[in-house]
PDB file of C-alpha atoms in Angstrom:
ATOM      1  CA  MET A 271       0.000   0.000   0.000  1.00  0.00           C
ATOM      2  CA  THR A 272       1.198   3.510  -0.767  1.00  0.00           C
ATOM      3  CA  LYS A 273       0.940   6.592   1.431  1.00  0.00           C
ATOM      4  CA  GLU A 274      -1.504   8.070  -1.064  1.00  0.00           C
ATOM      5  CA  LYS A 275      -3.792   5.031  -0.882  1.00  0.00           C
ATOM      6  CA  LEU A 276      -3.538   5.054   2.900  1.00  0.00           C
ATOM      7  CA  LEU A 277      -4.549   8.709   3.094  1.00  0.00           C
ATOM      8  CA  ALA A 278      -7.375   8.188   0.584  1.00  0.00           C
ATOM      9  CA  MET A 279      -9.085   5.592   2.783  1.00  0.00           C
ATOM     10  CA  PRO A 280     -12.360   6.643   4.438  1.00  0.00           C
ATOM     11  CA  ALA A 281     -12.217   7.752   8.071  1.00  0.00           C
ATOM     12  CA  ASP A 282     -14.389   4.755   8.997  1.00  0.00           C
ATOM     13  CA  ASP A 283     -11.479   2.481   8.017  1.00  0.00           C
ATOM     14  CA  TYR A 284      -9.133   4.043  10.596  1.00  0.00           C
ATOM     15  CA  MET A 285      -6.591   1.491  11.846  1.00  0.00           C
ATOM     16  CA  ASN A 286      -8.006  -1.378   9.822  1.00  0.00           C
ATOM     17  CA  ALA A 287      -5.848  -4.420   9.026  1.00  0.00           C
ATOM     18  CA  GLU A 288      -4.398  -2.822   5.874  1.00  0.00           C
ATOM     19  CA  GLN A 289      -3.357   0.302   7.712  1.00  0.00           C
ATOM     20  CA  LEU A 290      -1.842  -1.679  10.580  1.00  0.00           C
ATOM     21  CA  ALA A 291       0.087  -3.794   8.067  1.00  0.00           C
ATOM     22  CA  PHE A 292       1.345  -0.602   6.388  1.00  0.00           C
ATOM     23  CA  PHE A 293       2.619   0.812   9.679  1.00  0.00           C
ATOM     24  CA  THR A 294       4.109  -2.530  10.721  1.00  0.00           C
ATOM     25  CA  GLU A 295       6.126  -2.604   7.513  1.00  0.00           C
ATOM     26  CA  LEU A 296       7.095   1.060   7.921  1.00  0.00           C
ATOM     27  CA  LEU A 297       8.306   0.539  11.497  1.00  0.00           C
ATOM     28  CA  GLN A 298      10.184  -2.660  10.608  1.00  0.00           C
ATOM     29  CA  THR A 299      11.880  -0.876   7.708  1.00  0.00           C
ATOM     30  CA  MET A 300      12.843   1.977  10.007  1.00  0.00           C
ATOM     31  CA  LYS A 301      14.374  -0.510  12.461  1.00  0.00           C
ATOM     32  CA  VAL A 302      16.487  -2.121   9.743  1.00  0.00           C
ATOM     33  CA  GLU A 303      17.633   1.272   8.439  1.00  0.00           C
ATOM     34  CA  ILE A 304      18.571   2.440  11.926  1.00  0.00           C
ATOM     35  CA  HIS A 305      20.540  -0.723  12.680  1.00  0.00           C
ATOM     36  CA  GLU A 306      22.392  -0.287   9.381  1.00  0.00           C
ATOM     37  CA  ARG A 307      23.061   3.399  10.108  1.00  0.00           C
ATOM     38  CA  ILE A 308      24.381   2.591  13.589  1.00  0.00           C
ATOM     39  CA  GLU A 309      26.704  -0.066  12.189  1.00  0.00           C
ATOM     40  CA  GLN A 310      27.932   2.220   9.406  1.00  0.00           C
ATOM     41  CA  SER A 311      28.585   5.016  11.909  1.00  0.00           C
ATOM     42  CA  ARG A 312      30.554   2.644  14.132  1.00  0.00           C
ATOM     43  CA  VAL A 313      32.658   1.470  11.188  1.00  0.00           C
ATOM     44  CA  THR A 314      33.298   5.086  10.208  1.00  0.00           C
ATOM     45  CA  ILE A 315      34.339   6.008  13.759  1.00  0.00           C
ATOM     46  CA  GLU A 316      36.752   3.085  13.874  1.00  0.00           C
ATOM     47  CA  SER A 317      38.282   4.146  10.566  1.00  0.00           C
ATOM     48  CA  LEU A 318      38.943   7.732  11.648  1.00  0.00           C
ATOM     49  CA  ASP A 319      42.621   8.394  12.257  1.00  0.00           C
ATOM     50  CA  THR A 320      43.847  11.223  14.438  1.00  0.00           C
ATOM     51  CA  PRO A 321      46.089  13.390  12.266  1.00  0.00           C
ATOM     52  CA  ALA A 322      49.181  15.138  13.623  1.00  0.00           C
ATOM     53  CA  ASP A 323      48.002  18.592  12.584  1.00  0.00           C
ATOM     54  CA  PRO A 324      45.912  20.097  15.446  1.00  0.00           C
ATOM     55  CA  ALA A 325      43.418  21.723  13.062  1.00  0.00           C
ATOM     56  CA  ASP A 326      42.855  18.434  11.248  1.00  0.00           C
ATOM     57  CA  ALA A 327      42.633  16.598  14.578  1.00  0.00           C
ATOM     58  CA  ALA A 328      39.923  18.995  15.737  1.00  0.00           C
ATOM     59  CA  SER A 329      37.992  18.415  12.533  1.00  0.00           C
ATOM     60  CA  VAL A 330      38.229  14.640  12.919  1.00  0.00           C
ATOM     61  CA  GLU A 331      37.160  14.909  16.571  1.00  0.00           C
ATOM     62  CA  GLU A 332      34.158  16.995  15.543  1.00  0.00           C
ATOM     63  CA  GLU A 333      33.161  14.348  12.995  1.00  0.00           C
ATOM     64  CA  ARG A 334      33.648  11.611  15.594  1.00  0.00           C
ATOM     65  CA  GLN A 335      31.417  13.472  18.071  1.00  0.00           C
ATOM     66  CA  TRP A 336      28.758  13.997  15.407  1.00  0.00           C
ATOM     67  CA  LEU A 337      28.768  10.260  14.647  1.00  0.00           C
ATOM     68  CA  VAL A 338      28.556   9.372  18.350  1.00  0.00           C
ATOM     69  CA  ASN A 339      25.563  11.707  18.706  1.00  0.00           C
ATOM     70  CA  THR A 340      23.942  10.096  15.669  1.00  0.00           C
ATOM     71  CA  ILE A 341      24.417   6.626  17.166  1.00  0.00           C
ATOM     72  CA  ASP A 342      23.006   7.814  20.492  1.00  0.00           C
ATOM     73  CA  ARG A 343      19.931   9.338  18.838  1.00  0.00           C
ATOM     74  CA  ASP A 344      19.349   6.202  16.780  1.00  0.00           C
ATOM     75  CA  GLN A 345      19.745   3.924  19.806  1.00  0.00           C
ATOM     76  CA  ARG A 346      17.144   5.978  21.696  1.00  0.00           C
ATOM     77  CA  LEU A 347      14.741   5.604  18.752  1.00  0.00           C
ATOM     78  CA  LEU A 348      14.926   1.785  18.627  1.00  0.00           C
ATOM     79  CA  PRO A 349      12.913   1.196  21.844  1.00  0.00           C
ATOM     80  CA  GLN A 350      10.301   3.668  20.616  1.00  0.00           C
ATOM     81  CA  LEU A 351       9.939   1.635  17.418  1.00  0.00           C
ATOM     82  CA  GLU A 352       9.561  -1.548  19.474  1.00  0.00           C
ATOM     83  CA  MET A 353       6.891   0.092  21.632  1.00  0.00           C
ATOM     84  CA  ALA A 354       5.008   1.231  18.520  1.00  0.00           C
ATOM     85  CA  LEU A 355       5.124  -2.328  17.162  1.00  0.00           C
ATOM     86  CA  GLY A 356       3.822  -3.507  20.541  1.00  0.00           C
ATOM     87  CA  ARG A 357       0.942  -1.059  20.257  1.00  0.00           C
ATOM     88  CA  ILE A 358       0.145  -2.525  16.841  1.00  0.00           C
ATOM     89  CA  ALA A 359       0.145  -5.999  18.393  1.00  0.00           C
ATOM     90  CA  ASP A 360      -2.221  -4.954  21.202  1.00  0.00           C
ATOM     91  CA  GLU A 361      -4.332  -2.874  18.786  1.00  0.00           C
ATOM     92  CA  SER A 362      -3.768   0.440  20.577  1.00  0.00           C
ATOM     93  CA  PHE A 363      -1.595   1.872  17.768  1.00  0.00           C
ATOM     94  CA  GLY A 364      -3.021   5.035  16.242  1.00  0.00           C
ATOM     95  CA  TRP A 365      -5.072   5.918  19.303  1.00  0.00           C
ATOM     96  CA  CYS A 366      -4.014   8.636  21.727  1.00  0.00           C
ATOM     97  CA  ASP A 367      -2.749   7.268  25.051  1.00  0.00           C
ATOM     98  CA  ASP A 368      -4.203  10.323  26.796  1.00  0.00           C
ATOM     99  CA  SER A 369      -7.604  10.905  25.203  1.00  0.00           C
ATOM    100  CA  GLY A 370      -8.298   7.687  23.309  1.00  0.00           C
ATOM    101  CA  GLU A 371      -8.983   9.755  20.190  1.00  0.00           C
ATOM    102  CA  PRO A 372      -7.470   8.885  16.785  1.00  0.00           C
ATOM    103  CA  ILE A 373      -3.973  10.301  16.347  1.00  0.00           C
ATOM    104  CA  GLY A 374      -4.482  10.663  12.605  1.00  0.00           C
ATOM    105  CA  LEU A 375      -2.808   9.086   9.610  1.00  0.00           C
ATOM    106  CA  LYS A 376      -0.918  12.222   8.550  1.00  0.00           C
ATOM    107  CA  ARG A 377       0.597  12.610  12.014  1.00  0.00           C
ATOM    108  CA  LEU A 378       1.493   8.904  12.150  1.00  0.00           C
ATOM    109  CA  LEU A 379       3.192   9.131   8.763  1.00  0.00           C
ATOM    110  CA  ILE A 380       5.328  11.990  10.058  1.00  0.00           C
ATOM    111  CA  SER A 381       5.969  10.418  13.457  1.00  0.00           C
ATOM    112  CA  PRO A 382       4.986   6.733  13.514  1.00  0.00           C
ATOM    113  CA  THR A 383       6.194   6.261  17.093  1.00  0.00           C
ATOM    114  CA  THR A 384       3.943   8.954  18.566  1.00  0.00           C
ATOM    115  CA  LYS A 385       1.507   7.960  21.298  1.00  0.00           C
ATOM    116  CA  TYR A 386      -0.422  11.206  21.453  1.00  0.00           C
ATOM    117  CA  CYS A 387      -2.745  13.261  19.275  1.00  0.00           C
ATOM    118  CA  ILE A 388      -1.633  16.836  18.674  1.00  0.00           C
ATOM    119  CA  GLU A 389      -3.739  18.299  21.499  1.00  0.00           C
ATOM    120  CA  ALA A 390      -2.470  15.790  24.063  1.00  0.00           C
ATOM    121  CA  GLN A 391       1.122  16.273  22.869  1.00  0.00           C
ATOM    122  CA  GLU A 392       0.807  20.033  23.308  1.00  0.00           C
ATOM    123  CA  ARG A 393      -0.587  19.544  26.842  1.00  0.00           C
ATOM    124  CA  GLN A 394       2.291  17.186  27.632  1.00  0.00           C
ATOM    125  CA  GLU A 395       4.825  19.714  26.362  1.00  0.00           C
ATOM    126  CA  GLN A 396       3.236  22.489  28.457  1.00  0.00           C
ATOM    127  CA  ILE A 397       3.429  20.288  31.572  1.00  0.00           C
ATOM    128  CA  ASP A 398       7.074  19.472  30.818  1.00  0.00           C
ATOM    129  CA  LYS A 399       7.831  23.164  30.263  1.00  0.00           C
ATOM    130  CA  HIS A 400       6.272  24.142  33.581  1.00  0.00           C
ATOM    131  CA  GLN A 401       8.115  21.380  35.426  1.00  0.00           C
ATOM    132  CA  ARG A 402      11.460  22.491  33.957  1.00  0.00           C
ATOM    133  CA  GLN A 403      10.785  26.082  35.004  1.00  0.00           C
ATOM    134  CA  ALA A 404       9.865  25.116  38.569  1.00  0.00           C
TER     135      ALA A 404
END
């Protein structure tokens, strides 16, 4: 199924078997791509040599740090993908954890690991903001 076909489906078909299969495939593909990206980043880090020139060494260290940050970000995303696949398995995927309302196909295409509709996400961010300021 394509994104266009998914978005063209009637609202009554929200989170039907076809849509769940689409998101399962999307999440599985994302997992594979992330694992590959992590491995490639690790190989690249291992291949980086520290040059004698301090300016070149700083540049290599900056690249190394960027790759480490990329690996860290990707490793934090993997459990979120697993949780989203778990929500598909227990049939709660696509439904807001806070309100129980549909999250929406467009939002799920942009962020397939999200657990909240836009309104609930905004409330959550406001709560987080207030807690950080306190």
